[in-house]
C-alpha atoms as a printed R data frame, in Angstrom:
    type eleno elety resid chain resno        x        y      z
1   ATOM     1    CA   UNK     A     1 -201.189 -191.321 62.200
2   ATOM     2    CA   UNK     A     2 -201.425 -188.096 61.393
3   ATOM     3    CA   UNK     A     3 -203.538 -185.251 59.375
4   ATOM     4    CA   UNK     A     4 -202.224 -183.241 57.005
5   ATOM     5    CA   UNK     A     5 -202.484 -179.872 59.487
6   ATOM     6    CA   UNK     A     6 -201.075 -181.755 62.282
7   ATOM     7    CA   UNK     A     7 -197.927 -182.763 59.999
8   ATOM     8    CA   UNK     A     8 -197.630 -179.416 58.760
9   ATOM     9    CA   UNK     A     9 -197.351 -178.227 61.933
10  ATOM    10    CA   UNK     A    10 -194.466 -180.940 63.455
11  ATOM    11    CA   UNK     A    11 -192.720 -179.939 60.633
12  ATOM    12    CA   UNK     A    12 -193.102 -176.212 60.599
13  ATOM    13    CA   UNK     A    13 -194.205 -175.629 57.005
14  ATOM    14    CA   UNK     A    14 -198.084 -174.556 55.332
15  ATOM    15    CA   UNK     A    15 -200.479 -177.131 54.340
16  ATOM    16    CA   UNK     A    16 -200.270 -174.809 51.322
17  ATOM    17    CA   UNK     A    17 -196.427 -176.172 51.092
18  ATOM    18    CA   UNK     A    18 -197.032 -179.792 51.722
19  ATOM    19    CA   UNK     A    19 -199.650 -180.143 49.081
20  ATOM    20    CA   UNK     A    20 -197.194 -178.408 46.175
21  ATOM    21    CA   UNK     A    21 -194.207 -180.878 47.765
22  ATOM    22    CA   UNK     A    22 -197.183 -183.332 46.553
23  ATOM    23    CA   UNK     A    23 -197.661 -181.565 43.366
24  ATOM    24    CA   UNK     A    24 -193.859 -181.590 42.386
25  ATOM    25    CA   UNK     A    25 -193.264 -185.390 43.845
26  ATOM    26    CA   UNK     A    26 -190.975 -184.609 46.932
27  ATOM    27    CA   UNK     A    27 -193.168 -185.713 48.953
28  ATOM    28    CA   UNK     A    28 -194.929 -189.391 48.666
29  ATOM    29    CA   UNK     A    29 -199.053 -189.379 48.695
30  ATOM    30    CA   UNK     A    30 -199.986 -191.092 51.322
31  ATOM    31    CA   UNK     A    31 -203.027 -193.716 51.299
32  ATOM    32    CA   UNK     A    32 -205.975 -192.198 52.872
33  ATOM    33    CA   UNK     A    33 -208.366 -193.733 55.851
34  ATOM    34    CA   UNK     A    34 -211.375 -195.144 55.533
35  ATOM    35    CA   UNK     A    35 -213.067 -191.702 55.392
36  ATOM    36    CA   UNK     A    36 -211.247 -190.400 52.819
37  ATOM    37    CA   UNK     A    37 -208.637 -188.443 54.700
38  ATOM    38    CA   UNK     A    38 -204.703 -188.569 53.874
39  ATOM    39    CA   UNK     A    39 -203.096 -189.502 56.842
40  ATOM    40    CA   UNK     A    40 -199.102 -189.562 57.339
41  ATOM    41    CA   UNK     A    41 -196.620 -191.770 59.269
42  ATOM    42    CA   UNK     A    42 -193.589 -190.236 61.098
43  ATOM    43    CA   UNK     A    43 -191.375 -191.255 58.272
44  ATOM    44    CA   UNK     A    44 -193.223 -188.593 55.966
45  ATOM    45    CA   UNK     A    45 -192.386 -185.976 59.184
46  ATOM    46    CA   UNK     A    46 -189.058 -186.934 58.786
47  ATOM    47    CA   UNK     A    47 -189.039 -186.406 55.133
48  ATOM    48    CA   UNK     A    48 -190.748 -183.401 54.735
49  ATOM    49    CA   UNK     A    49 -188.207 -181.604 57.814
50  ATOM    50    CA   UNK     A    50 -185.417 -182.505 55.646
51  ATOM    51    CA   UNK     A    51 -187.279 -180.940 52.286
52  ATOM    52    CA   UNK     A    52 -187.599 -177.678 54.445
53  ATOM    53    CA   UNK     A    53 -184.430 -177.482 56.003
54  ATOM    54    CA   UNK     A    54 -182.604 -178.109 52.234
55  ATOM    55    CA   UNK     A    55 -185.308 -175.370 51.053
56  ATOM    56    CA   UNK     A    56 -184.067 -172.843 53.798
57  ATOM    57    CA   UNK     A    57 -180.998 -173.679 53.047
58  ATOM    58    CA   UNK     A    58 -181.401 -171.952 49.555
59  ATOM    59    CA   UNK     A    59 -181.409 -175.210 47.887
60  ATOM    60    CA   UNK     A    60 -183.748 -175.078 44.721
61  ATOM    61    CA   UNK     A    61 -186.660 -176.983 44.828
62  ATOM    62    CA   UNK     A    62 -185.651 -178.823 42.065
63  ATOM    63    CA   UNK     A    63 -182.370 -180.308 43.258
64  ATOM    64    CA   UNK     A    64 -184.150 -181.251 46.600
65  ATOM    65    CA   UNK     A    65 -185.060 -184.769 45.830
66  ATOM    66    CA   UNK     A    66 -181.328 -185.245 44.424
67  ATOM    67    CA   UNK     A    67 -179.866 -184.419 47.426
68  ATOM    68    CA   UNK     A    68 -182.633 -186.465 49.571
69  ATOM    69    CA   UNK     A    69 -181.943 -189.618 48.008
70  ATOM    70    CA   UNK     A    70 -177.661 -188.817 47.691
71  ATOM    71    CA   UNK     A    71 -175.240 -190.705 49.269
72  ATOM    72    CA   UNK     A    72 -172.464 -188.425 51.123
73  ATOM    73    CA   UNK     A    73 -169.758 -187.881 48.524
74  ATOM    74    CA   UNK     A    74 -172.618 -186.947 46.188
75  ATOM    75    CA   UNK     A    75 -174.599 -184.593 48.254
76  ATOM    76    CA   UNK     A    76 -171.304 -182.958 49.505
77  ATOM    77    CA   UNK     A    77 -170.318 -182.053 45.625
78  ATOM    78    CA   UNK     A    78 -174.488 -180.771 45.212
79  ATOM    79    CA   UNK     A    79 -173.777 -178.582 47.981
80  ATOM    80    CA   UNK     A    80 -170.420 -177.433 47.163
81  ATOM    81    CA   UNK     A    81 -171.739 -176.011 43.447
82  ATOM    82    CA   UNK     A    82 -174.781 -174.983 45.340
83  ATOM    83    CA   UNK     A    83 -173.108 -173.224 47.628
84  ATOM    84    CA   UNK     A    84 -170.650 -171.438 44.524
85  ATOM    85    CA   UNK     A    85 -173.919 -169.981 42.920
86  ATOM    86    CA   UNK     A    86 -175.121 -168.841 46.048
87  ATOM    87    CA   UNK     A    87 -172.193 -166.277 46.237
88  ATOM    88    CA   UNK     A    88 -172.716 -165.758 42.890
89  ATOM    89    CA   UNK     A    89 -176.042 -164.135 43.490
90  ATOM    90    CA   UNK     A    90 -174.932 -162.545 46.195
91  ATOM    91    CA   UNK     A    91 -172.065 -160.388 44.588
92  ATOM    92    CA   UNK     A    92 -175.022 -159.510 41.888
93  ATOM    93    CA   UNK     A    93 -177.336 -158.444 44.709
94  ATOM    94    CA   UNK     A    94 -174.427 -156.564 45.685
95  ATOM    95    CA   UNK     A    95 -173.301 -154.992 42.519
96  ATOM    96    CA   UNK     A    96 -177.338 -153.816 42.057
97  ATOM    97    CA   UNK     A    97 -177.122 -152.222 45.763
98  ATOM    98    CA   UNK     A    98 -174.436 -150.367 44.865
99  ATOM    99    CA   UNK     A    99 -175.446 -149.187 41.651
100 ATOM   100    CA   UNK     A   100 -179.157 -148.084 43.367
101 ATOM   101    CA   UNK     A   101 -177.060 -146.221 46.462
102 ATOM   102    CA   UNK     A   102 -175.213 -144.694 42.743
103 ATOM   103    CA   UNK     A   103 -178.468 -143.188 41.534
104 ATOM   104    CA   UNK     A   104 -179.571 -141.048 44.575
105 ATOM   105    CA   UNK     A   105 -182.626 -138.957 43.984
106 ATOM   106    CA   UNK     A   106 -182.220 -140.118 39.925
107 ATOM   107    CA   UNK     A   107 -179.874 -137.131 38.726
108 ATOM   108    CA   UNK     A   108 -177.368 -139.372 37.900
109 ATOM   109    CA   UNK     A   109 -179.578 -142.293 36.177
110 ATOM   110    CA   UNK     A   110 -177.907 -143.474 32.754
111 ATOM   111    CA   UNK     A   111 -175.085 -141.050 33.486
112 ATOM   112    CA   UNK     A   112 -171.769 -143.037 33.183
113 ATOM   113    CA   UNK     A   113 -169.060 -142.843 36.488
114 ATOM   114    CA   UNK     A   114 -166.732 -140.745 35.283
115 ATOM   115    CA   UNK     A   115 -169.697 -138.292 33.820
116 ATOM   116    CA   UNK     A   116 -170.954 -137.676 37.300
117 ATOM   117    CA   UNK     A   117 -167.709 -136.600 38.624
118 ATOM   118    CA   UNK     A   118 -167.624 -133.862 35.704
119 ATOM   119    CA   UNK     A   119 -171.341 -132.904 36.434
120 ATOM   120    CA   UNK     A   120 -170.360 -132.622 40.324
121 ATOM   121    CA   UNK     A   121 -167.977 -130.374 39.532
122 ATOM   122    CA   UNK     A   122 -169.360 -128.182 36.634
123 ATOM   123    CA   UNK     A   123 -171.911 -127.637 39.737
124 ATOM   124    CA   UNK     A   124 -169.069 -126.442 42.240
125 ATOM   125    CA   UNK     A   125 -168.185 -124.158 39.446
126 ATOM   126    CA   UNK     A   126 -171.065 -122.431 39.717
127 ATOM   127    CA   UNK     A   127 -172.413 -123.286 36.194
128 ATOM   128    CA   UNK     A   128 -176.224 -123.058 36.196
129 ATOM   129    CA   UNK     A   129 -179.066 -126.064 36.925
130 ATOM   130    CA   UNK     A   130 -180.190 -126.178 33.520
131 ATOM   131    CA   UNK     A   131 -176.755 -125.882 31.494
132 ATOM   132    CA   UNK     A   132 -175.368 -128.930 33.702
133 ATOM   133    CA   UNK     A   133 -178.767 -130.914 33.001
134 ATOM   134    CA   UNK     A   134 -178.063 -130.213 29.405
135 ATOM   135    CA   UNK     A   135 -174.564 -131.259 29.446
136 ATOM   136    CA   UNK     A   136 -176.225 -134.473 31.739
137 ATOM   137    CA   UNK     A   137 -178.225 -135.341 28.576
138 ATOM   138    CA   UNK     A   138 -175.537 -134.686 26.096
139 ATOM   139    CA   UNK     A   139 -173.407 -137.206 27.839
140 ATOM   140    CA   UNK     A   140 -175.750 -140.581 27.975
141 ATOM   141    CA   UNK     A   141 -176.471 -140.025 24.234
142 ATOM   142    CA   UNK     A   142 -172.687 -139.829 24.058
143 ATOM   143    CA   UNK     A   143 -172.440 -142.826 25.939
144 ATOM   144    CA   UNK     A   144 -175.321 -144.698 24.023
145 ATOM   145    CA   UNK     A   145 -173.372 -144.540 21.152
146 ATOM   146    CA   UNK     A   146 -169.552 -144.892 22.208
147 ATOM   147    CA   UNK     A   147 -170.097 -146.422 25.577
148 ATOM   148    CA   UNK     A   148 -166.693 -147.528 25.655
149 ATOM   149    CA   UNK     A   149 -165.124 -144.034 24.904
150 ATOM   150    CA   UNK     A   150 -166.829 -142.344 27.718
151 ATOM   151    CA   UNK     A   151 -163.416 -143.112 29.903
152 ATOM   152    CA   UNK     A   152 -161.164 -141.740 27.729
153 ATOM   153    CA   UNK     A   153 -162.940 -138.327 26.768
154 ATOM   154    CA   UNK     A   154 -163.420 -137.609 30.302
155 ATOM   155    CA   UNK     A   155 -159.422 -138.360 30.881
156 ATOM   156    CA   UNK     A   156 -158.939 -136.084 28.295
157 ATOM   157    CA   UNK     A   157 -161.379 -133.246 29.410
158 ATOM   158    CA   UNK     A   158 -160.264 -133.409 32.985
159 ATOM   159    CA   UNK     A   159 -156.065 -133.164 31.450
160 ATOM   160    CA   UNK     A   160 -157.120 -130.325 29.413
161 ATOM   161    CA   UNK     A   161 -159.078 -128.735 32.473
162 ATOM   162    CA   UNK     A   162 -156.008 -129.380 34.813
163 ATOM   163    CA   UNK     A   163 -153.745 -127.551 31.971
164 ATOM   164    CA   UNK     A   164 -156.335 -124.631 31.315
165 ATOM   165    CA   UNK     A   165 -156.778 -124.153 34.918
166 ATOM   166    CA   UNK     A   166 -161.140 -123.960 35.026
167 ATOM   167    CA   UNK     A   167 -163.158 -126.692 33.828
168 ATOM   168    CA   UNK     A   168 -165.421 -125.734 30.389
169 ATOM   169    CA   UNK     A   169 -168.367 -127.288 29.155
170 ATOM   170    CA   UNK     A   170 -167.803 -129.436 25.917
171 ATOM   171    CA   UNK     A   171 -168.767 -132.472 23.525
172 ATOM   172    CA   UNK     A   172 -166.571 -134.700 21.995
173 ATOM   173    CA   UNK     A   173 -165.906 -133.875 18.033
174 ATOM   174    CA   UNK     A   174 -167.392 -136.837 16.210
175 ATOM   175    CA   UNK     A   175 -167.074 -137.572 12.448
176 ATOM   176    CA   UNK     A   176 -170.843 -139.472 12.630
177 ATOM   177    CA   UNK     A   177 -173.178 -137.122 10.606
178 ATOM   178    CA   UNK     A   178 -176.358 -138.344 11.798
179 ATOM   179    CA   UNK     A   179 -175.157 -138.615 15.089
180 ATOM   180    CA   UNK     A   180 -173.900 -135.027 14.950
181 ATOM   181    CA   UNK     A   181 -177.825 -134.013 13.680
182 ATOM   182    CA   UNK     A   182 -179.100 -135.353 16.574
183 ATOM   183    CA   UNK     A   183 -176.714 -133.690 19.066
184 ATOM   184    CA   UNK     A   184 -177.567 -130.613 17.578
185 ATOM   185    CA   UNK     A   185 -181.218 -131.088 17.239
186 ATOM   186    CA   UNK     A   186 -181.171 -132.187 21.286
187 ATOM   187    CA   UNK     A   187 -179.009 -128.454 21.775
188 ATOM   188    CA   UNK     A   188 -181.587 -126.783 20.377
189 ATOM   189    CA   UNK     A   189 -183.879 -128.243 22.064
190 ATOM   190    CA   UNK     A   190 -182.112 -128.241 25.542
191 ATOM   191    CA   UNK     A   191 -182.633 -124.022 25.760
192 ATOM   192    CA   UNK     A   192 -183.739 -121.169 23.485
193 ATOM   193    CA   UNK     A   193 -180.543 -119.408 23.949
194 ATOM   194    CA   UNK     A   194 -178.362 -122.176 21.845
195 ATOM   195    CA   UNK     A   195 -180.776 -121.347 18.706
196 ATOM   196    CA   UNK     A   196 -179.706 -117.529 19.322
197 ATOM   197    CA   UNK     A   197 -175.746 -118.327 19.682
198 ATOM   198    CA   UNK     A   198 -176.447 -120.722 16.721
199 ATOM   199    CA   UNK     A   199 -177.635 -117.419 14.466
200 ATOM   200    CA   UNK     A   200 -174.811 -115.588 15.928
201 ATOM   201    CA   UNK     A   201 -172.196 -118.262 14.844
202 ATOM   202    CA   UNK     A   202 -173.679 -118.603 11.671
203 ATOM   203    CA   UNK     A   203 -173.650 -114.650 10.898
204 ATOM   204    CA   UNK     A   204 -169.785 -114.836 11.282
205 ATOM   205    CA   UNK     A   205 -169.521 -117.352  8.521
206 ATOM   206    CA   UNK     A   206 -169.744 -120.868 10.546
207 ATOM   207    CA   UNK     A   207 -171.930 -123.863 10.442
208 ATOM   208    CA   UNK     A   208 -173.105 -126.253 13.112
209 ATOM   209    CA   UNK     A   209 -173.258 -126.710 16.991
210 ATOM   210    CA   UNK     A   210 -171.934 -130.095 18.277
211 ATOM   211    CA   UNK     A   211 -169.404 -130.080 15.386
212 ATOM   212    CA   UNK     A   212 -168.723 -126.354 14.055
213 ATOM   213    CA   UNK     A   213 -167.372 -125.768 10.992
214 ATOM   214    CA   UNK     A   214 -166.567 -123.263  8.068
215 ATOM   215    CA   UNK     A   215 -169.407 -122.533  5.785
216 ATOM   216    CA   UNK     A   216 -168.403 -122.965  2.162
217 ATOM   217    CA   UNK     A   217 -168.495 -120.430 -0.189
């Protein structure tokens, strides 16, 4: 008979782990000895190898005793849906990895795909640090509010780029007033030179930043 250490051990797990496979009722409580000590047969070895090897085997705990006690056309179907929600995980695990390689040294957090191709290249273009953080900042509230137009207005900035011959800064017109207030508020917020060119714009008879427009008479 043996102790609850030496069992551990033949089995390869933690005493820690055969007293939760207790807990969870995977594993019988044996009777204990006349001293008060739970001692185990070589059936409960045999048992608790086949709870680890299940457990390795990315089997949750709480399907373990339905596969135990399964006959074969029954544990084969466990394992099979198992086994489908395994790879499951694993393309998610994937997707995250490649969305953290994505983010680099954070520059490009929030920023949608195609947004970081137009940031790359407003770089290459020489315009400075701080306008192409700006625009950065411009986009994801862009995208916060029209995530699914994000595609398209880059498609259409890169066409009109390709037809211009340079790419220019630019936001995307948008009839959403309060929306528009907060674009501009972030402009003026983004560098002291946009209040300035605001003044300037306004001199000549215009109103507005993100959406710029004739002032009435």
């Amino acid at each position: 008979m043996l102790t609850i250490g030496r069992l551990a051990s033949y089995a390869g797990v933690t005493i820690r782990a055969v007293r939760h496979y207790h807990q969870i009722g995977l594993l019988p409580e044996p009777e204990r000895d006349a001293s008060g000590y739970r001692t185990y047969d070589a059936a409960a070895v045999v048992r608790l190898v086949r709870i680890r090897t299940l457990a390795e085997a990315g089997v949750p705990l709480a399907r373990v005793r339905e596969l135990l006690d399964a006959d074969a056309e029954t544990f084969a179907a466990a394992t099979t849906g198992i086994d489908r929600q395994l790879r499951s995980q694993i393309r998610t695990l994937q997707e995250h990895r490649r969305r953290i390689a994505r983010l680099g040294d954070g520059d490009t957090l929030a920023v949608p795909a195609e947004v970081v191709d137009y940031l790359d290249r407003l770089r290459a273009a020489g315009v400075p640090p701080i306008a192409v953080q700006a625009e950065r900042d411009g986009w994801i509230l862009m995208a916060a509010r029209w995530p699914d137009a994000i595609p398209g207005m880059m498609a259409e900035l890169f066409a009109q780029a390709e037809a211009d011959g340079e790419l220019a800064m630019q936001e995307e017109v948008t009839p959403d007033p309060a929306f528009v207030r907060l674009m501009d508020a972030f402009a003026d917020a983004a560098h002291p030179v946009v209040r300035r060119l605001r003044g300037l714009v306004a001199d000549r008879g215009w109103t507005g930043w993100t959406v710029v427009e004739k002032r009435r008479p």
